[in-house]
Amino acid sequence: MQKKIIKCLFIGTFILNLTACASHHVQIPQTPVEPQLDNSKDIFVDPSIAHFMGNTDHSKLKNLVATAQPTQFISWTSDTTGARFVFTSKEIFVNPEGQGCRDYEIKLIRGFFDPPSFNYIACRNSQGVWQVISH
């Protein structure tokens, strides 16, 4: 008799816990998402890479094009997308038009696949704005 009472109490407690769990609303914490600007016309990077970049990544790349030293190698992981980028400044030179130019490469690393790399030459125009002249 005592075992039967214990068994009924155990089953009753179990059912009570199940109904309590079923009625409890679980709230999943939301990770803040960086608002995305329209970077589809970003001149510093190929569109196939651009959609893996957040606004912070685009700003970082533009800054690297303007300030990186020759042969400088920089890598970072996007806080927005989790993708890893590798920027390599190859050469800084003055073109025949007298503009300061930079030859650089950008790679997107995702998983274990051979990453695509894209080579660019960007030059400063007369207003001091960087423009890609070769891709």
PDB file of N, CA and C in Angstrom, residues 10-109:
ATOM      1  N   PHE A  10       4.695  10.107  -6.960  1.00  0.00           N
ATOM      2  CA  PHE A  10       5.777  10.305  -7.924  1.00  0.00           C
ATOM      3  C   PHE A  10       5.203  10.631  -9.310  1.00  0.00           C
ATOM      4  N   ILE A  11       4.210   9.862  -9.741  1.00  0.00           N
ATOM      5  CA  ILE A  11       3.584  10.093 -11.049  1.00  0.00           C
ATOM      6  C   ILE A  11       2.885  11.454 -11.066  1.00  0.00           C
ATOM      7  N   GLY A  12       2.204  11.799  -9.985  1.00  0.00           N
ATOM      8  CA  GLY A  12       1.527  13.097  -9.897  1.00  0.00           C
ATOM      9  C   GLY A  12       2.518  14.253  -9.966  1.00  0.00           C
ATOM     10  N   THR A  13       3.625  14.131  -9.268  1.00  0.00           N
ATOM     11  CA  THR A  13       4.669  15.166  -9.297  1.00  0.00           C
ATOM     12  C   THR A  13       5.269  15.279 -10.694  1.00  0.00           C
ATOM     13  N   PHE A  14       5.489  14.144 -11.327  1.00  0.00           N
ATOM     14  CA  PHE A  14       6.049  14.126 -12.677  1.00  0.00           C
ATOM     15  C   PHE A  14       5.116  14.838 -13.659  1.00  0.00           C
ATOM     16  N   ILE A  15       3.829  14.524 -13.589  1.00  0.00           N
ATOM     17  CA  ILE A  15       2.845  15.152 -14.482  1.00  0.00           C
ATOM     18  C   ILE A  15       2.751  16.649 -14.201  1.00  0.00           C
ATOM     19  N   LEU A  16       2.788  17.038 -12.937  1.00  0.00           N
ATOM     20  CA  LEU A  16       2.744  18.451 -12.570  1.00  0.00           C
ATOM     21  C   LEU A  16       3.948  19.195 -13.152  1.00  0.00           C
ATOM     22  N   ASN A  17       5.124  18.585 -13.074  1.00  0.00           N
ATOM     23  CA  ASN A  17       6.329  19.208 -13.644  1.00  0.00           C
ATOM     24  C   ASN A  17       6.232  19.324 -15.164  1.00  0.00           C
ATOM     25  N   LEU A  18       5.691  18.302 -15.811  1.00  0.00           N
ATOM     26  CA  LEU A  18       5.544  18.362 -17.264  1.00  0.00           C
ATOM     27  C   LEU A  18       4.605  19.486 -17.683  1.00  0.00           C
ATOM     28  N   THR A  19       3.496  19.629 -16.986  1.00  0.00           N
ATOM     29  CA  THR A  19       2.556  20.692 -17.354  1.00  0.00           C
ATOM     30  C   THR A  19       3.151  22.059 -17.056  1.00  0.00           C
ATOM     31  N   ALA A  20       3.934  22.163 -16.007  1.00  0.00           N
ATOM     32  CA  ALA A  20       4.589  23.441 -15.699  1.00  0.00           C
ATOM     33  C   ALA A  20       5.592  23.796 -16.791  1.00  0.00           C
ATOM     34  N   CYS A  21       6.338  22.810 -17.264  1.00  0.00           N
ATOM     35  CA  CYS A  21       7.311  23.052 -18.338  1.00  0.00           C
ATOM     36  C   CYS A  21       6.616  23.420 -19.635  1.00  0.00           C
ATOM     37  N   ALA A  22       5.500  22.767 -19.906  1.00  0.00           N
ATOM     38  CA  ALA A  22       4.791  23.018 -21.153  1.00  0.00           C
ATOM     39  C   ALA A  22       4.171  24.409 -21.172  1.00  0.00           C
ATOM     40  N   SER A  23       3.814  24.937 -20.010  1.00  0.00           N
ATOM     41  CA  SER A  23       3.187  26.253 -19.971  1.00  0.00           C
ATOM     42  C   SER A  23       4.208  27.377 -19.820  1.00  0.00           C
ATOM     43  N   HIS A  24       5.463  27.045 -19.600  1.00  0.00           N
ATOM     44  CA  HIS A  24       6.509  28.063 -19.449  1.00  0.00           C
ATOM     45  C   HIS A  24       7.002  28.508 -20.824  1.00  0.00           C
ATOM     46  N   HIS A  25       6.962  29.802 -21.073  1.00  0.00           N
ATOM     47  CA  HIS A  25       7.425  30.338 -22.351  1.00  0.00           C
ATOM     48  C   HIS A  25       8.922  30.599 -22.267  1.00  0.00           C
ATOM     49  N   VAL A  26       9.654  29.941 -23.117  1.00  0.00           N
ATOM     50  CA  VAL A  26      11.100  30.104 -23.158  1.00  0.00           C
ATOM     51  C   VAL A  26      11.418  31.314 -24.023  1.00  0.00           C
ATOM     52  N   GLN A  27      12.244  32.200 -23.481  1.00  0.00           N
ATOM     53  CA  GLN A  27      12.666  33.355 -24.261  1.00  0.00           C
ATOM     54  C   GLN A  27      14.111  33.154 -24.670  1.00  0.00           C
ATOM     55  N   ILE A  28      14.334  33.177 -25.970  1.00  0.00           N
ATOM     56  CA  ILE A  28      15.679  33.009 -26.503  1.00  0.00           C
ATOM     57  C   ILE A  28      16.297  34.390 -26.630  1.00  0.00           C
ATOM     58  N   PRO A  29      17.475  34.591 -26.014  1.00  0.00           N
ATOM     59  CA  PRO A  29      18.090  35.919 -26.116  1.00  0.00           C
ATOM     60  C   PRO A  29      18.439  36.244 -27.566  1.00  0.00           C
ATOM     61  N   GLN A  30      18.161  37.452 -27.957  1.00  0.00           N
ATOM     62  CA  GLN A  30      18.443  37.903 -29.314  1.00  0.00           C
ATOM     63  C   GLN A  30      19.813  38.567 -29.353  1.00  0.00           C
ATOM     64  N   THR A  31      20.632  38.175 -30.307  1.00  0.00           N
ATOM     65  CA  THR A  31      21.907  38.831 -30.521  1.00  0.00           C
ATOM     66  C   THR A  31      21.639  40.073 -31.351  1.00  0.00           C
ATOM     67  N   PRO A  32      22.154  41.225 -30.892  1.00  0.00           N
ATOM     68  CA  PRO A  32      21.889  42.422 -31.689  1.00  0.00           C
ATOM     69  C   PRO A  32      22.493  42.280 -33.080  1.00  0.00           C
ATOM     70  N   VAL A  33      21.717  42.610 -34.074  1.00  0.00           N
ATOM     71  CA  VAL A  33      22.162  42.500 -35.461  1.00  0.00           C
ATOM     72  C   VAL A  33      22.488  43.892 -35.971  1.00  0.00           C
ATOM     73  N   GLU A  34      23.662  44.019 -36.532  1.00  0.00           N
ATOM     74  CA  GLU A  34      24.090  45.293 -37.086  1.00  0.00           C
ATOM     75  C   GLU A  34      23.232  45.615 -38.302  1.00  0.00           C
ATOM     76  N   PRO A  35      22.630  46.815 -38.340  1.00  0.00           N
ATOM     77  CA  PRO A  35      21.840  47.150 -39.525  1.00  0.00           C
ATOM     78  C   PRO A  35      22.735  47.192 -40.754  1.00  0.00           C
ATOM     79  N   GLN A  36      22.232  46.665 -41.834  1.00  0.00           N
ATOM     80  CA  GLN A  36      23.026  46.566 -43.055  1.00  0.00           C
ATOM     81  C   GLN A  36      22.699  47.709 -44.005  1.00  0.00           C
ATOM     82  N   LEU A  37      23.738  48.387 -44.445  1.00  0.00           N
ATOM     83  CA  LEU A  37      23.583  49.375 -45.497  1.00  0.00           C
ATOM     84  C   LEU A  37      23.613  48.649 -46.831  1.00  0.00           C
ATOM     85  N   ASP A  38      23.227  49.332 -47.874  1.00  0.00           N
ATOM     86  CA  ASP A  38      23.299  48.726 -49.206  1.00  0.00           C
ATOM     87  C   ASP A  38      24.736  48.805 -49.687  1.00  0.00           C
ATOM     88  N   ASN A  39      25.462  47.703 -49.528  1.00  0.00           N
ATOM     89  CA  ASN A  39      26.860  47.645 -49.940  1.00  0.00           C
ATOM     90  C   ASN A  39      27.016  46.947 -51.281  1.00  0.00           C
ATOM     91  N   SER A  40      25.934  46.820 -52.020  1.00  0.00           N
ATOM     92  CA  SER A  40      26.001  46.106 -53.289  1.00  0.00           C
ATOM     93  C   SER A  40      26.854  46.844 -54.317  1.00  0.00           C
ATOM     94  N   LYS A  41      27.064  48.138 -54.105  1.00  0.00           N
ATOM     95  CA  LYS A  41      27.881  48.910 -55.042  1.00  0.00           C
ATOM     96  C   LYS A  41      29.215  49.285 -54.415  1.00  0.00           C
ATOM     97  N   ASP A  42      29.654  48.541 -53.421  1.00  0.00           N
ATOM     98  CA  ASP A  42      30.930  48.800 -52.758  1.00  0.00           C
ATOM     99  C   ASP A  42      32.054  48.576 -53.762  1.00  0.00           C
ATOM    100  N   ILE A  43      32.859  49.598 -53.980  1.00  0.00           N
ATOM    101  CA  ILE A  43      33.911  49.498 -54.997  1.00  0.00           C
ATOM    102  C   ILE A  43      35.165  48.811 -54.487  1.00  0.00           C
ATOM    103  N   PHE A  44      35.280  48.591 -53.185  1.00  0.00           N
ATOM    104  CA  PHE A  44      36.508  48.041 -52.627  1.00  0.00           C
ATOM    105  C   PHE A  44      36.533  46.522 -52.558  1.00  0.00           C
ATOM    106  N   VAL A  45      35.412  45.877 -52.856  1.00  0.00           N
ATOM    107  CA  VAL A  45      35.348  44.429 -52.707  1.00  0.00           C
ATOM    108  C   VAL A  45      34.337  43.838 -53.688  1.00  0.00           C
ATOM    109  N   ASP A  46      34.604  42.627 -54.112  1.00  0.00           N
ATOM    110  CA  ASP A  46      33.725  41.918 -55.039  1.00  0.00           C
ATOM    111  C   ASP A  46      32.367  41.650 -54.381  1.00  0.00           C
ATOM    112  N   PRO A  47      31.271  41.739 -55.145  1.00  0.00           N
ATOM    113  CA  PRO A  47      29.944  41.472 -54.574  1.00  0.00           C
ATOM    114  C   PRO A  47      29.818  40.089 -53.939  1.00  0.00           C
ATOM    115  N   SER A  48      30.573  39.112 -54.444  1.00  0.00           N
ATOM    116  CA  SER A  48      30.493  37.770 -53.860  1.00  0.00           C
ATOM    117  C   SER A  48      31.057  37.735 -52.444  1.00  0.00           C
ATOM    118  N   ILE A  49      31.908  38.685 -52.100  1.00  0.00           N
ATOM    119  CA  ILE A  49      32.430  38.797 -50.736  1.00  0.00           C
ATOM    120  C   ILE A  49      31.602  39.798 -49.940  1.00  0.00           C
ATOM    121  N   ALA A  50      31.131  40.850 -50.594  1.00  0.00           N
ATOM    122  CA  ALA A  50      30.452  41.953 -49.909  1.00  0.00           C
ATOM    123  C   ALA A  50      29.277  41.495 -49.060  1.00  0.00           C
ATOM    124  N   HIS A  51      28.525  40.496 -49.515  1.00  0.00           N
ATOM    125  CA  HIS A  51      27.353  40.101 -48.731  1.00  0.00           C
ATOM    126  C   HIS A  51      27.721  39.320 -47.470  1.00  0.00           C
ATOM    127  N   PHE A  52      28.999  38.977 -47.291  1.00  0.00           N
ATOM    128  CA  PHE A  52      29.461  38.360 -46.046  1.00  0.00           C
ATOM    129  C   PHE A  52      30.010  39.399 -45.075  1.00  0.00           C
ATOM    130  N   MET A  53      29.961  40.670 -45.461  1.00  0.00           N
ATOM    131  CA  MET A  53      30.532  41.733 -44.646  1.00  0.00           C
ATOM    132  C   MET A  53      29.440  42.582 -44.016  1.00  0.00           C
ATOM    133  N   GLY A  54      29.659  42.939 -42.759  1.00  0.00           N
ATOM    134  CA  GLY A  54      28.806  43.907 -42.096  1.00  0.00           C
ATOM    135  C   GLY A  54      29.352  45.306 -42.356  1.00  0.00           C
ATOM    136  N   ASN A  55      28.648  46.300 -41.864  1.00  0.00           N
ATOM    137  CA  ASN A  55      29.082  47.685 -42.063  1.00  0.00           C
ATOM    138  C   ASN A  55      30.456  47.939 -41.460  1.00  0.00           C
ATOM    139  N   THR A  56      30.722  47.349 -40.303  1.00  0.00           N
ATOM    140  CA  THR A  56      32.025  47.513 -39.659  1.00  0.00           C
ATOM    141  C   THR A  56      33.129  46.936 -40.528  1.00  0.00           C
ATOM    142  N   ASP A  57      32.864  45.809 -41.167  1.00  0.00           N
ATOM    143  CA  ASP A  57      33.861  45.184 -42.044  1.00  0.00           C
ATOM    144  C   ASP A  57      34.144  46.057 -43.265  1.00  0.00           C
ATOM    145  N   HIS A  58      33.105  46.645 -43.837  1.00  0.00           N
ATOM    146  CA  HIS A  58      33.287  47.539 -44.985  1.00  0.00           C
ATOM    147  C   HIS A  58      34.129  48.752 -44.581  1.00  0.00           C
ATOM    148  N   SER A  59      33.833  49.309 -43.409  1.00  0.00           N
ATOM    149  CA  SER A  59      34.608  50.460 -42.931  1.00  0.00           C
ATOM    150  C   SER A  59      36.060  50.077 -42.702  1.00  0.00           C
ATOM    151  N   LYS A  60      36.277  48.901 -42.128  1.00  0.00           N
ATOM    152  CA  LYS A  60      37.643  48.430 -41.880  1.00  0.00           C
ATOM    153  C   LYS A  60      38.404  48.278 -43.193  1.00  0.00           C
ATOM    154  N   LEU A  61      37.766  47.686 -44.195  1.00  0.00           N
ATOM    155  CA  LEU A  61      38.421  47.501 -45.486  1.00  0.00           C
ATOM    156  C   LEU A  61      38.770  48.844 -46.125  1.00  0.00           C
ATOM    157  N   LYS A  62      37.846  49.790 -46.104  1.00  0.00           N
ATOM    158  CA  LYS A  62      38.118  51.116 -46.674  1.00  0.00           C
ATOM    159  C   LYS A  62      39.286  51.786 -45.953  1.00  0.00           C
ATOM    160  N   ASN A  63      39.336  51.628 -44.634  1.00  0.00           N
ATOM    161  CA  ASN A  63      40.438  52.194 -43.862  1.00  0.00           C
ATOM    162  C   ASN A  63      41.762  51.510 -44.218  1.00  0.00           C
ATOM    163  N   LEU A  64      41.740  50.194 -44.391  1.00  0.00           N
ATOM    164  CA  LEU A  64      42.962  49.468 -44.759  1.00  0.00           C
ATOM    165  C   LEU A  64      43.462  49.885 -46.138  1.00  0.00           C
ATOM    166  N   VAL A  65      42.546  50.075 -47.073  1.00  0.00           N
ATOM    167  CA  VAL A  65      42.955  50.525 -48.412  1.00  0.00           C
ATOM    168  C   VAL A  65      43.681  51.864 -48.298  1.00  0.00           C
ATOM    169  N   ALA A  66      43.214  52.725 -47.413  1.00  0.00           N
ATOM    170  CA  ALA A  66      43.798  54.060 -47.274  1.00  0.00           C
ATOM    171  C   ALA A  66      45.073  54.085 -46.435  1.00  0.00           C
ATOM    172  N   THR A  67      45.247  53.152 -45.486  1.00  0.00           N
ATOM    173  CA  THR A  67      46.332  53.321 -44.507  1.00  0.00           C
ATOM    174  C   THR A  67      47.325  52.167 -44.385  1.00  0.00           C
ATOM    175  N   ALA A  68      47.055  51.017 -44.951  1.00  0.00           N
ATOM    176  CA  ALA A  68      47.946  49.857 -44.752  1.00  0.00           C
ATOM    177  C   ALA A  68      49.327  50.113 -45.355  1.00  0.00           C
ATOM    178  N   GLN A  69      50.338  49.570 -44.707  1.00  0.00           N
ATOM    179  CA  GLN A  69      51.714  49.668 -45.192  1.00  0.00           C
ATOM    180  C   GLN A  69      51.933  48.646 -46.310  1.00  0.00           C
ATOM    181  N   PRO A  70      52.955  48.862 -47.152  1.00  0.00           N
ATOM    182  CA  PRO A  70      53.258  47.869 -48.194  1.00  0.00           C
ATOM    183  C   PRO A  70      53.532  46.503 -47.570  1.00  0.00           C
ATOM    184  N   THR A  71      53.075  45.471 -48.181  1.00  0.00           N
ATOM    185  CA  THR A  71      53.207  44.064 -47.768  1.00  0.00           C
ATOM    186  C   THR A  71      52.584  43.762 -46.402  1.00  0.00           C
ATOM    187  N   GLN A  72      51.714  44.637 -45.917  1.00  0.00           N
ATOM    188  CA  GLN A  72      51.046  44.398 -44.636  1.00  0.00           C
ATOM    189  C   GLN A  72      49.940  43.363 -44.822  1.00  0.00           C
ATOM    190  N   PHE A  73      49.839  42.464 -43.848  1.00  0.00           N
ATOM    191  CA  PHE A  73      48.874  41.362 -43.855  1.00  0.00           C
ATOM    192  C   PHE A  73      47.981  41.539 -42.635  1.00  0.00           C
ATOM    193  N   ILE A  74      46.678  41.653 -42.835  1.00  0.00           N
ATOM    194  CA  ILE A  74      45.733  41.845 -41.728  1.00  0.00           C
ATOM    195  C   ILE A  74      44.589  40.859 -41.902  1.00  0.00           C
ATOM    196  N   SER A  75      44.220  40.182 -40.826  1.00  0.00           N
ATOM    197  CA  SER A  75      43.037  39.315 -40.886  1.00  0.00           C
ATOM    198  C   SER A  75      42.114  39.678 -39.732  1.00  0.00           C
ATOM    199  N   TRP A  76      40.829  39.463 -39.942  1.00  0.00           N
ATOM    200  CA  TRP A  76      39.849  39.715 -38.897  1.00  0.00           C
ATOM    201  C   TRP A  76      38.626  38.849 -39.134  1.00  0.00           C
ATOM    202  N   THR A  77      37.858  38.679 -38.071  1.00  0.00           N
ATOM    203  CA  THR A  77      36.608  37.929 -38.137  1.00  0.00           C
ATOM    204  C   THR A  77      35.460  38.905 -37.949  1.00  0.00           C
ATOM    205  N   SER A  78      34.483  38.820 -38.814  1.00  0.00           N
ATOM    206  CA  SER A  78      33.334  39.714 -38.764  1.00  0.00           C
ATOM    207  C   SER A  78      32.485  39.424 -37.530  1.00  0.00           C
ATOM    208  N   ASP A  79      32.214  40.465 -36.752  1.00  0.00           N
ATOM    209  CA  ASP A  79      31.308  40.318 -35.611  1.00  0.00           C
ATOM    210  C   ASP A  79      29.876  40.108 -36.086  1.00  0.00           C
ATOM    211  N   THR A  80      29.582  40.561 -37.280  1.00  0.00           N
ATOM    212  CA  THR A  80      28.224  40.477 -37.818  1.00  0.00           C
ATOM    213  C   THR A  80      27.927  39.123 -38.428  1.00  0.00           C
ATOM    214  N   THR A  81      28.839  38.628 -39.270  1.00  0.00           N
ATOM    215  CA  THR A  81      28.557  37.405 -40.025  1.00  0.00           C
ATOM    216  C   THR A  81      29.379  36.203 -39.588  1.00  0.00           C
ATOM    217  N   GLY A  82      30.458  36.433 -38.833  1.00  0.00           N
ATOM    218  CA  GLY A  82      31.328  35.334 -38.416  1.00  0.00           C
ATOM    219  C   GLY A  82      32.323  34.908 -39.482  1.00  0.00           C
ATOM    220  N   ALA A  83      32.253  35.514 -40.659  1.00  0.00           N
ATOM    221  CA  ALA A  83      33.203  35.181 -41.729  1.00  0.00           C
ATOM    222  C   ALA A  83      34.567  35.775 -41.401  1.00  0.00           C
ATOM    223  N   ARG A  84      35.614  35.143 -41.914  1.00  0.00           N
ATOM    224  CA  ARG A  84      36.981  35.625 -41.686  1.00  0.00           C
ATOM    225  C   ARG A  84      37.504  36.226 -42.986  1.00  0.00           C
ATOM    226  N   PHE A  85      38.158  37.371 -42.865  1.00  0.00           N
ATOM    227  CA  PHE A  85      38.705  38.077 -44.016  1.00  0.00           C
ATOM    228  C   PHE A  85      40.208  38.241 -43.850  1.00  0.00           C
ATOM    229  N   VAL A  86      40.908  38.180 -44.973  1.00  0.00           N
ATOM    230  CA  VAL A  86      42.355  38.402 -44.977  1.00  0.00           C
ATOM    231  C   VAL A  86      42.641  39.472 -46.024  1.00  0.00           C
ATOM    232  N   PHE A  87      43.259  40.563 -45.578  1.00  0.00           N
ATOM    233  CA  PHE A  87      43.640  41.673 -46.447  1.00  0.00           C
ATOM    234  C   PHE A  87      45.154  41.674 -46.560  1.00  0.00           C
ATOM    235  N   THR A  88      45.663  41.734 -47.790  1.00  0.00           N
ATOM    236  CA  THR A  88      47.105  41.812 -48.015  1.00  0.00           C
ATOM    237  C   THR A  88      47.383  43.015 -48.898  1.00  0.00           C
ATOM    238  N   SER A  89      48.161  43.945 -48.356  1.00  0.00           N
ATOM    239  CA  SER A  89      48.606  45.091 -49.139  1.00  0.00           C
ATOM    240  C   SER A  89      49.858  44.655 -49.883  1.00  0.00           C
ATOM    241  N   LYS A  90      49.811  44.680 -51.200  1.00  0.00           N
ATOM    242  CA  LYS A  90      50.933  44.163 -51.982  1.00  0.00           C
ATOM    243  C   LYS A  90      51.962  45.239 -52.303  1.00  0.00           C
ATOM    244  N   GLU A  91      51.504  46.341 -52.857  1.00  0.00           N
ATOM    245  CA  GLU A  91      52.433  47.362 -53.333  1.00  0.00           C
ATOM    246  C   GLU A  91      51.751  48.722 -53.291  1.00  0.00           C
ATOM    247  N   ILE A  92      52.535  49.751 -52.993  1.00  0.00           N
ATOM    248  CA  ILE A  92      52.065  51.130 -53.073  1.00  0.00           C
ATOM    249  C   ILE A  92      52.921  51.808 -54.135  1.00  0.00           C
ATOM    250  N   PHE A  93      52.274  52.530 -55.052  1.00  0.00           N
ATOM    251  CA  PHE A  93      53.029  53.144 -56.149  1.00  0.00           C
ATOM    252  C   PHE A  93      52.291  54.374 -56.667  1.00  0.00           C
ATOM    253  N   VAL A  94      52.968  55.140 -57.514  1.00  0.00           N
ATOM    254  CA  VAL A  94      52.369  56.293 -58.179  1.00  0.00           C
ATOM    255  C   VAL A  94      52.170  55.917 -59.640  1.00  0.00           C
ATOM    256  N   ASN A  95      50.946  56.070 -60.128  1.00  0.00           N
ATOM    257  CA  ASN A  95      50.657  55.701 -61.523  1.00  0.00           C
ATOM    258  C   ASN A  95      51.099  56.823 -62.474  1.00  0.00           C
ATOM    259  N   PRO A  96      51.055  56.595 -63.793  1.00  0.00           N
ATOM    260  CA  PRO A  96      51.492  57.620 -64.754  1.00  0.00           C
ATOM    261  C   PRO A  96      50.708  58.939 -64.662  1.00  0.00           C
ATOM    262  N   GLU A  97      49.488  58.894 -64.130  1.00  0.00           N
ATOM    263  CA  GLU A  97      48.699  60.122 -63.959  1.00  0.00           C
ATOM    264  C   GLU A  97      49.069  60.871 -62.684  1.00  0.00           C
ATOM    265  N   GLY A  98      50.006  60.327 -61.910  1.00  0.00           N
ATOM    266  CA  GLY A  98      50.459  60.977 -60.683  1.00  0.00           C
ATOM    267  C   GLY A  98      49.627  60.655 -59.456  1.00  0.00           C
ATOM    268  N   GLN A  99      48.748  59.683 -59.557  1.00  0.00           N
ATOM    269  CA  GLN A  99      47.904  59.303 -58.418  1.00  0.00           C
ATOM    270  C   GLN A  99      48.617  58.267 -57.552  1.00  0.00           C
ATOM    271  N   GLY A 100      48.464  58.397 -56.241  1.00  0.00           N
ATOM    272  CA  GLY A 100      48.946  57.363 -55.331  1.00  0.00           C
ATOM    273  C   GLY A 100      48.035  56.154 -55.418  1.00  0.00           C
ATOM    274  N   CYS A 101      48.625  54.975 -55.600  1.00  0.00           N
ATOM    275  CA  CYS A 101      47.826  53.761 -55.806  1.00  0.00           C
ATOM    276  C   CYS A 101      48.266  52.648 -54.867  1.00  0.00           C
ATOM    277  N   ARG A 102      47.386  51.691 -54.695  1.00  0.00           N
ATOM    278  CA  ARG A 102      47.664  50.521 -53.874  1.00  0.00           C
ATOM    279  C   ARG A 102      47.160  49.282 -54.594  1.00  0.00           C
ATOM    280  N   ASP A 103      48.003  48.261 -54.605  1.00  0.00           N
ATOM    281  CA  ASP A 103      47.636  46.941 -55.115  1.00  0.00           C
ATOM    282  C   ASP A 103      47.338  46.103 -53.875  1.00  0.00           C
ATOM    283  N   TYR A 104      46.148  45.508 -53.789  1.00  0.00           N
ATOM    284  CA  TYR A 104      45.805  44.713 -52.611  1.00  0.00           C
ATOM    285  C   TYR A 104      44.975  43.495 -52.995  1.00  0.00           C
ATOM    286  N   GLU A 105      44.915  42.566 -52.047  1.00  0.00           N
ATOM    287  CA  GLU A 105      44.154  41.331 -52.216  1.00  0.00           C
ATOM    288  C   GLU A 105      43.257  41.155 -51.002  1.00  0.00           C
ATOM    289  N   ILE A 106      42.048  40.667 -51.230  1.00  0.00           N
ATOM    290  CA  ILE A 106      41.133  40.343 -50.130  1.00  0.00           C
ATOM    291  C   ILE A 106      40.656  38.913 -50.319  1.00  0.00           C
ATOM    292  N   LYS A 107      40.662  38.159 -49.211  1.00  0.00           N
ATOM    293  CA  LYS A 107      40.189  36.769 -49.226  1.00  0.00           C
ATOM    294  C   LYS A 107      39.068  36.610 -48.211  1.00  0.00           C
ATOM    295  N   LEU A 108      38.136  35.753 -48.549  1.00  0.00           N
ATOM    296  CA  LEU A 108      37.064  35.356 -47.644  1.00  0.00           C
ATOM    297  C   LEU A 108      37.331  33.915 -47.254  1.00  0.00           C
ATOM    298  N   ILE A 109      37.427  33.657 -45.944  1.00  0.00           N
ATOM    299  CA  ILE A 109      37.689  32.296 -45.476  1.00  0.00           C
ATOM    300  C   ILE A 109      36.455  31.804 -44.728  1.00  0.00           C
TER     301      ILE A 109
END
